[in-house]
PDB file of C-alpha atoms and ligand atoms in Angstrom:
ATOM      1  CA  UNK S   1      39.788  46.060-124.596  1.00 87.00           C
ATOM      2  CA  UNK S   2      41.065  43.321-121.877  1.00 95.00           C
ATOM      3  CA  UNK S   3      37.969  41.030-121.384  1.00 96.00           C
ATOM      4  CA  UNK S   4      37.465  37.595-119.185  1.00 97.00           C
ATOM      5  CA  UNK S   5      35.639  35.586-121.475  1.00 96.00           C
ATOM      6  CA  UNK S   6      35.763  32.310-119.119  1.00 95.00           C
ATOM      7  CA  UNK S   7      37.074  31.204-115.860  1.00 96.00           C
ATOM      8  CA  UNK S   8      37.490  27.940-113.948  1.00 95.00           C
ATOM      9  CA  UNK S   9      38.527  26.708-110.536  1.00 95.00           C
ATOM     10  CA  UNK S  10      41.943  24.979-110.264  1.00 96.00           C
ATOM     11  CA  UNK S  11      42.392  24.441-106.883  1.00 95.00           C
ATOM     12  CA  UNK S  12      42.083  26.020-103.227  1.00 94.00           C
ATOM     13  CA  UNK S  13      45.732  25.992-101.760  1.00 95.00           C
ATOM     14  CA  UNK S  14      46.409  25.489 -97.902  1.00 91.00           C
ATOM     15  CA  UNK S  15      50.292  26.435 -98.416  1.00 92.00           C
ATOM     16  CA  UNK S  16      53.093  27.177-100.591  1.00 94.00           C
ATOM     17  CA  UNK S  17      53.029  23.769-101.783  1.00 96.00           C
ATOM     18  CA  UNK S  18      50.026  24.194-103.556  1.00 96.00           C
ATOM     19  CA  UNK S  19      51.035  27.082-105.666  1.00 96.00           C
ATOM     20  CA  UNK S  20      54.783  26.830-105.924  1.00 95.00           C
ATOM     21  CA  UNK S  21      54.505  24.993-109.014  1.00 94.00           C
ATOM     22  CA  UNK S  22      52.297  27.875-110.954  1.00 96.00           C
ATOM     23  CA  UNK S  23      54.028  29.350-113.900  1.00 97.00           C
ATOM     24  CA  UNK S  24      51.563  31.564-114.845  1.00 98.00           C
ATOM     25  CA  UNK S  25      50.817  34.831-113.848  1.00 98.00           C
ATOM     26  CA  UNK S  26      48.991  35.724-110.880  1.00 98.00           C
ATOM     27  CA  UNK S  27      46.734  38.554-110.148  1.00 98.00           C
ATOM     28  CA  UNK S  28      45.240  38.424-106.398  1.00 98.00           C
ATOM     29  CA  UNK S  29      42.273  39.934-105.149  1.00 97.00           C
ATOM     30  CA  UNK S  30      42.287  40.615-101.326  1.00 96.00           C
ATOM     31  CA  UNK S  31      40.267  42.645 -98.761  1.00 94.00           C
ATOM     32  CA  UNK S  32      38.309  42.374 -95.250  1.00 91.00           C
ATOM     33  CA  UNK S  33      35.364  39.852 -95.051  1.00 88.00           C
ATOM     34  CA  UNK S  34      32.221  41.456 -96.206  1.00 91.00           C
ATOM     35  CA  UNK S  35      33.846  44.324 -98.019  1.00 94.00           C
ATOM     36  CA  UNK S  36      32.184  42.664-101.204  1.00 95.00           C
ATOM     37  CA  UNK S  37      35.189  40.358-102.734  1.00 95.00           C
ATOM     38  CA  UNK S  38      32.581  37.525-104.105  1.00 94.00           C
ATOM     39  CA  UNK S  39      30.479  40.261-105.646  1.00 96.00           C
ATOM     40  CA  UNK S  40      33.617  41.777-107.204  1.00 97.00           C
ATOM     41  CA  UNK S  41      34.667  38.378-108.777  1.00 96.00           C
ATOM     42  CA  UNK S  42      31.389  37.917-109.971  1.00 95.00           C
ATOM     43  CA  UNK S  43      31.506  41.355-111.291  1.00 96.00           C
ATOM     44  CA  UNK S  44      34.873  41.529-113.284  1.00 97.00           C
ATOM     45  CA  UNK S  45      34.605  37.530-114.244  1.00 95.00           C
ATOM     46  CA  UNK S  46      30.584  37.645-115.501  1.00 93.00           C
ATOM     47  CA  UNK S  47      30.388  34.389-113.472  1.00 87.00           C
ATOM     48  CA  UNK S  48      28.706  33.515-110.110  1.00 82.00           C
ATOM     49  CA  UNK S  49      29.938  30.436-110.116  1.00 83.00           C
ATOM     50  CA  UNK S  50      33.827  30.988-109.172  1.00 84.00           C
ATOM     51  CA  UNK S  51      33.059  33.233-105.953  1.00 81.00           C
ATOM     52  CA  UNK S  52      30.445  30.436-104.870  1.00 84.00           C
ATOM     53  CA  UNK S  53      33.427  28.272-104.990  1.00 83.00           C
ATOM     54  CA  UNK S  54      35.558  30.463-102.632  1.00 82.00           C
ATOM     55  CA  UNK S  55      32.615  30.611-100.185  1.00 83.00           C
ATOM     56  CA  UNK S  56      32.066  26.988 -99.836  1.00 85.00           C
ATOM     57  CA  UNK S  57      32.568  25.246 -96.376  1.00 81.00           C
ATOM     58  CA  UNK S  58      36.239  24.641 -95.436  1.00 80.00           C
ATOM     59  CA  UNK S  59      37.531  26.905 -98.531  1.00 82.00           C
ATOM     60  CA  UNK S  60      36.852  30.243 -97.067  1.00 83.00           C
ATOM     61  CA  UNK S  61      40.453  30.110 -95.408  1.00 85.00           C
ATOM     62  CA  UNK S  62      41.995  29.051 -98.296  1.00 90.00           C
ATOM     63  CA  UNK S  63      43.307  30.484-101.459  1.00 94.00           C
ATOM     64  CA  UNK S  64      41.297  29.824-104.273  1.00 95.00           C
ATOM     65  CA  UNK S  65      42.955  29.820-107.457  1.00 96.00           C
ATOM     66  CA  UNK S  66      40.931  29.988-110.797  1.00 96.00           C
ATOM     67  CA  UNK S  67      42.380  30.102-114.535  1.00 97.00           C
ATOM     68  CA  UNK S  68      40.898  32.984-116.375  1.00 98.00           C
ATOM     69  CA  UNK S  69      40.789  33.091-120.189  1.00 97.00           C
ATOM     70  CA  UNK S  70      42.126  29.537-120.713  1.00 97.00           C
ATOM     71  CA  UNK S  71      45.406  30.123-118.777  1.00 97.00           C
ATOM     72  CA  UNK S  72      45.742  33.816-119.727  1.00 97.00           C
ATOM     73  CA  UNK S  73      46.431  34.343-115.986  1.00 98.00           C
ATOM     74  CA  UNK S  74      45.463  32.885-112.662  1.00 98.00           C
ATOM     75  CA  UNK S  75      43.019  35.154-110.230  1.00 98.00           C
ATOM     76  CA  UNK S  76      43.842  33.952-106.517  1.00 97.00           C
ATOM     77  CA  UNK S  77      41.078  34.523-104.041  1.00 96.00           C
ATOM     78  CA  UNK S  78      42.583  35.381-101.063  1.00 95.00           C
ATOM     79  CA  UNK S  79      40.886  34.581 -97.751  1.00 91.00           C
ATOM     80  CA  UNK S  80      39.052  37.457 -96.336  1.00 89.00           C
ATOM     81  CA  UNK S  81      40.093  38.840 -93.164  1.00 85.00           C
ATOM     82  CA  UNK S  82      38.674  40.690 -90.005  1.00 77.00           C
ATOM     83  CA  UNK S  83      35.760  39.165 -87.956  1.00 62.00           C
ATOM     84  CA  UNK S  84      34.322  35.539 -88.599  1.00 54.00           C
ATOM     85  CA  UNK S  85      30.482  34.551 -88.035  1.00 54.00           C
ATOM     86  CA  UNK S  86      31.494  34.043 -84.793  1.00 52.00           C
ATOM     87  CA  UNK S  87      32.862  37.275 -84.006  1.00 53.00           C
ATOM     88  CA  UNK S  88      36.253  36.131 -83.391  1.00 55.00           C
ATOM     89  CA  UNK S  89      39.000  37.967 -84.669  1.00 52.00           C
ATOM     90  CA  UNK S  90      40.622  35.900 -87.305  1.00 54.00           C
ATOM     91  CA  UNK S  91      43.093  38.587 -88.371  1.00 56.00           C
ATOM     92  CA  UNK S  92      46.281  36.863 -87.406  1.00 52.00           C
ATOM     93  CA  UNK S  93      45.894  33.769 -88.584  1.00 55.00           C
ATOM     94  CA  UNK S  94      44.463  34.967 -92.016  1.00 60.00           C
ATOM     95  CA  UNK S  95      47.335  37.246 -92.544  1.00 67.00           C
ATOM     96  CA  UNK S  96      49.907  34.975 -91.942  1.00 73.00           C
ATOM     97  CA  UNK S  97      48.544  32.726 -94.995  1.00 86.00           C
ATOM     98  CA  UNK S  98      48.645  35.545 -96.865  1.00 92.00           C
ATOM     99  CA  UNK S  99      51.862  36.812 -96.206  1.00 91.00           C
ATOM    100  CA  UNK S 100      53.421  33.697 -97.040  1.00 93.00           C
ATOM    101  CA  UNK S 101      51.456  33.963-100.600  1.00 96.00           C
ATOM    102  CA  UNK S 102      52.896  37.483-100.742  1.00 95.00           C
ATOM    103  CA  UNK S 103      56.482  36.237-100.350  1.00 94.00           C
ATOM    104  CA  UNK S 104      56.479  32.946-102.133  1.00 95.00           C
ATOM    105  CA  UNK S 105      54.055  32.938-104.865  1.00 96.00           C
ATOM    106  CA  UNK S 106      56.436  32.930-107.820  1.00 94.00           C
ATOM    107  CA  UNK S 107      54.677  34.808-110.550  1.00 97.00           C
ATOM    108  CA  UNK S 108      52.412  36.820-108.523  1.00 98.00           C
ATOM    109  CA  UNK S 109      52.291  39.875-110.417  1.00 98.00           C
ATOM    110  CA  UNK S 110      49.490  42.292-108.830  1.00 98.00           C
ATOM    111  CA  UNK S 111      47.191  42.376-106.080  1.00 98.00           C
ATOM    112  CA  UNK S 112      43.823  44.227-106.213  1.00 98.00           C
ATOM    113  CA  UNK S 113      43.005  45.015-102.706  1.00 98.00           C
ATOM    114  CA  UNK S 114      39.392  46.130-101.841  1.00 97.00           C
ATOM    115  CA  UNK S 115      38.497  48.553 -99.470  1.00 97.00           C
ATOM    116  CA  UNK S 116      34.694  50.229 -98.581  1.00 97.00           C
ATOM    117  CA  UNK S 117      34.903  53.411-100.379  1.00 97.00           C
ATOM    118  CA  UNK S 118      32.869  54.984 -97.446  1.00 96.00           C
ATOM    119  CA  UNK S 119      35.123  54.206 -94.548  1.00 94.00           C
ATOM    120  CA  UNK S 120      38.220  55.220 -93.406  1.00 89.00           C
ATOM    121  CA  UNK S 121      40.921  52.612 -93.968  1.00 91.00           C
ATOM    122  CA  UNK S 122      41.440  50.274 -91.328  1.00 88.00           C
ATOM    123  CA  UNK S 123      44.174  48.894 -89.348  1.00 88.00           C
ATOM    124  CA  UNK S 124      43.824  45.482 -91.135  1.00 87.00           C
ATOM    125  CA  UNK S 125      44.042  47.316 -94.439  1.00 91.00           C
ATOM    126  CA  UNK S 126      47.055  49.363 -93.873  1.00 92.00           C
ATOM    127  CA  UNK S 127      48.960  46.103 -92.354  1.00 89.00           C
ATOM    128  CA  UNK S 128      48.194  44.221 -95.747  1.00 91.00           C
ATOM    129  CA  UNK S 129      49.540  47.180 -97.410  1.00 93.00           C
ATOM    130  CA  UNK S 130      52.608  47.115 -95.548  1.00 93.00           C
ATOM    131  CA  UNK S 131      52.979  43.779 -96.540  1.00 92.00           C
ATOM    132  CA  UNK S 132      52.594  44.728-100.268  1.00 94.00           C
ATOM    133  CA  UNK S 133      55.293  47.467 -99.890  1.00 95.00           C
ATOM    134  CA  UNK S 134      57.526  44.950 -97.960  1.00 95.00           C
ATOM    135  CA  UNK S 135      57.321  42.542-100.700  1.00 95.00           C
ATOM    136  CA  UNK S 136      57.557  45.499-103.342  1.00 96.00           C
ATOM    137  CA  UNK S 137      54.308  43.602-104.835  1.00 97.00           C
ATOM    138  CA  UNK S 138      52.420  46.189-107.180  1.00 97.00           C
ATOM    139  CA  UNK S 139      48.832  46.665-106.306  1.00 98.00           C
ATOM    140  CA  UNK S 140      45.352  49.071-106.821  1.00 98.00           C
ATOM    141  CA  UNK S 141      42.696  49.459-104.411  1.00 98.00           C
ATOM    142  CA  UNK S 142      39.460  49.062-105.585  1.00 98.00           C
ATOM    143  CA  UNK S 143      37.326  51.375-103.322  1.00 98.00           C
ATOM    144  CA  UNK S 144      33.713  49.373-103.902  1.00 98.00           C
ATOM    145  CA  UNK S 145      30.237  50.260-103.302  1.00 98.00           C
ATOM    146  CA  UNK S 146      30.674  53.220-104.909  1.00 98.00           C
ATOM    147  CA  UNK S 147      26.868  53.322-105.633  1.00 98.00           C
ATOM    148  CA  UNK S 148      26.319  54.295-101.921  1.00 97.00           C
ATOM    149  CA  UNK S 149      27.714  57.699-102.194  1.00 96.00           C
ATOM    150  CA  UNK S 150      26.369  60.349-104.175  1.00 92.00           C
ATOM    151  CA  UNK S 151      28.770  61.810-107.173  1.00 89.00           C
ATOM    152  CA  UNK S 152      29.576  64.836-105.117  1.00 94.00           C
ATOM    153  CA  UNK S 153      31.028  62.872-102.461  1.00 95.00           C
ATOM    154  CA  UNK S 154      32.920  60.327-104.428  1.00 95.00           C
ATOM    155  CA  UNK S 155      35.619  62.570-105.201  1.00 95.00           C
ATOM    156  CA  UNK S 156      36.543  63.663-101.399  1.00 96.00           C
ATOM    157  CA  UNK S 157      35.862  60.169 -99.975  1.00 97.00           C
ATOM    158  CA  UNK S 158      38.568  58.699-102.910  1.00 97.00           C
ATOM    159  CA  UNK S 159      41.116  61.417-101.496  1.00 97.00           C
ATOM    160  CA  UNK S 160      39.965  60.330 -97.775  1.00 97.00           C
ATOM    161  CA  UNK S 161      40.928  56.392 -98.733  1.00 97.00           C
ATOM    162  CA  UNK S 162      44.140  58.127-100.216  1.00 97.00           C
ATOM    163  CA  UNK S 163      45.235  59.773 -97.344  1.00 97.00           C
ATOM    164  CA  UNK S 164      43.934  56.705 -94.883  1.00 96.00           C
ATOM    165  CA  UNK S 165      46.495  54.317 -96.924  1.00 96.00           C
ATOM    166  CA  UNK S 166      49.088  57.130 -97.599  1.00 96.00           C
ATOM    167  CA  UNK S 167      49.218  56.038-101.556  1.00 97.00           C
ATOM    168  CA  UNK S 168      48.206  58.129-104.752  1.00 97.00           C
ATOM    169  CA  UNK S 169      45.006  58.856-105.935  1.00 96.00           C
ATOM    170  CA  UNK S 170      45.742  57.223-109.333  1.00 95.00           C
ATOM    171  CA  UNK S 171      46.159  53.721-107.469  1.00 97.00           C
ATOM    172  CA  UNK S 172      42.262  53.991-106.509  1.00 98.00           C
ATOM    173  CA  UNK S 173      39.598  53.115-108.637  1.00 98.00           C
ATOM    174  CA  UNK S 174      36.014  53.475-107.619  1.00 98.00           C
ATOM    175  CA  UNK S 175      33.879  50.499-108.485  1.00 98.00           C
ATOM    176  CA  UNK S 176      30.200  49.147-107.713  1.00 98.00           C
ATOM    177  CA  UNK S 177      29.974  45.811-108.013  1.00 97.00           C
ATOM    178  CA  UNK S 178      26.049  46.773-108.333  1.00 97.00           C
ATOM    179  CA  UNK S 179      26.035  48.895-111.385  1.00 98.00           C
ATOM    180  CA  UNK S 180      29.355  47.756-112.553  1.00 97.00           C
ATOM    181  CA  UNK S 181      30.647  51.071-112.471  1.00 97.00           C
ATOM    182  CA  UNK S 182      34.425  50.948-112.718  1.00 98.00           C
ATOM    183  CA  UNK S 183      34.329  47.576-113.956  1.00 98.00           C
ATOM    184  CA  UNK S 184      36.338  48.826-117.577  1.00 98.00           C
ATOM    185  CA  UNK S 185      39.031  50.422-115.439  1.00 98.00           C
ATOM    186  CA  UNK S 186      39.558  47.406-113.260  1.00 98.00           C
ATOM    187  CA  UNK S 187      40.009  45.412-116.920  1.00 98.00           C
ATOM    188  CA  UNK S 188      41.741  47.726-118.497  1.00 98.00           C
ATOM    189  CA  UNK S 189      44.156  47.851-115.300  1.00 98.00           C
ATOM    190  CA  UNK S 190      44.338  43.734-115.472  1.00 98.00           C
ATOM    191  CA  UNK S 191      45.087  43.646-119.235  1.00 98.00           C
ATOM    192  CA  UNK S 192      48.022  46.543-118.539  1.00 97.00           C
ATOM    193  CA  UNK S 193      49.174  44.240-116.073  1.00 98.00           C
ATOM    194  CA  UNK S 194      49.282  41.259-118.024  1.00 97.00           C
ATOM    195  CA  UNK S 195      51.498  43.238-120.765  1.00 96.00           C
ATOM    196  CA  UNK S 196      54.199  44.272-118.330  1.00 89.00           C
TER     197      UNK S 196
HETATM  198  P1  GDP R 201      32.618  39.385 -99.090  1.00 81.53           P
HETATM  199  O1  GDP R 201      32.348  38.777 -98.110  1.00 81.53           O
HETATM  200  O2  GDP R 201      33.942  40.160 -99.223  1.00 81.53           O
HETATM  201  O3  GDP R 201      32.836  38.262-100.392  1.00 81.53           O
HETATM  202  O4  GDP R 201      31.345  40.058 -99.398  1.00 81.53           O
HETATM  203  P2  GDP R 201      30.071  39.897-100.563  1.00 81.53           P
HETATM  204  O5  GDP R 201      30.293  40.247-102.065  1.00 81.53           O
HETATM  205  O6  GDP R 201      29.666  38.608-100.146  1.00 81.53           O
HETATM  206  O7  GDP R 201      29.258  41.124-100.305  1.00 81.53           O
HETATM  207  C1  GDP R 201      29.195  41.641 -98.789  1.00 81.53           C
HETATM  208  C2  GDP R 201      27.671  42.512 -98.774  1.00 81.53           C
HETATM  209  O8  GDP R 201      27.753  43.609 -99.335  1.00 81.53           O
HETATM  210  C3  GDP R 201      26.378  41.845 -99.857  1.00 81.53           C
HETATM  211  O9  GDP R 201      25.335  42.053 -99.031  1.00 81.53           O
HETATM  212  C4  GDP R 201      26.543  42.325-100.761  1.00 81.53           C
HETATM  213  O10 GDP R 201      25.298  42.439-102.003  1.00 81.53           O
HETATM  214  C5  GDP R 201      26.926  43.699-100.731  1.00 81.53           C
HETATM  215  N1  GDP R 201      27.823  44.332-101.813  1.00 81.53           N
HETATM  216  C6  GDP R 201      29.132  44.129-102.421  1.00 81.53           C
HETATM  217  N2  GDP R 201      29.275  44.914-103.097  1.00 81.53           N
HETATM  218  C7  GDP R 201      28.618  45.945-103.194  1.00 81.53           C
HETATM  219  C8  GDP R 201      28.565  47.334-104.125  1.00 81.53           C
HETATM  220  O11 GDP R 201      29.303  47.527-105.063  1.00 81.53           O
HETATM  221  N3  GDP R 201      27.479  48.140-103.864  1.00 81.53           N
HETATM  222  C9  GDP R 201      26.547  47.779-103.117  1.00 81.53           C
HETATM  223  N4  GDP R 201      25.763  48.582-102.833  1.00 81.53           N
HETATM  224  N5  GDP R 201      26.629  46.623-102.100  1.00 81.53           N
HETATM  225  C10 GDP R 201      27.304  45.519-102.639  1.00 81.53           C
END
């Protein structure tokens, strides 16, 4: 069983010059602001310090790189997109940065994209998925906040997310950052990605 034993901040990347030299495999985590990306990173790494770094003022628009298991792979925390605290739509500015990363990060192996399991996928989620298709980057959708749904509603809601994003159901893993449901499946997927 794949496990994350330790994690360490490397740097915040503003553009390709900050990640073009990366040779280790990279797995990126993406999602709208407030979807639960920090909680997810805390949950899978078992460490509060990584996501805290990513939330520091000045770093929220940057791509934050972490070394996992002393260089087994790099976790890239992509900037959250959507509405800022000021209520301003910052989607365009953020997605440019992310698209450049999809296009130019030399060893990007996989993206874990977070969506809220309770909601219909938004246009910005679909746009991000379109970038991943275009640049042929394998991905997994983590449908977070599964604890907010009863067991009976979970299956139909996974179907709704699959339909909304036009992807297969087996590409969606329901996750609760609160109860850690789905953590084992996410770690298993990361282990598989690193084996490829
Ligand atoms: P970020 O902006 O994407 O980094 O989101 P955060 O990790 O800060 O989470 C946003 C809010 O959603 C916080 O109030 C979290 O406590 C809550 N949250 C995140 N993940 C979950 C989850 O899996 N279940 C529940 N019930 N709440 C969650």
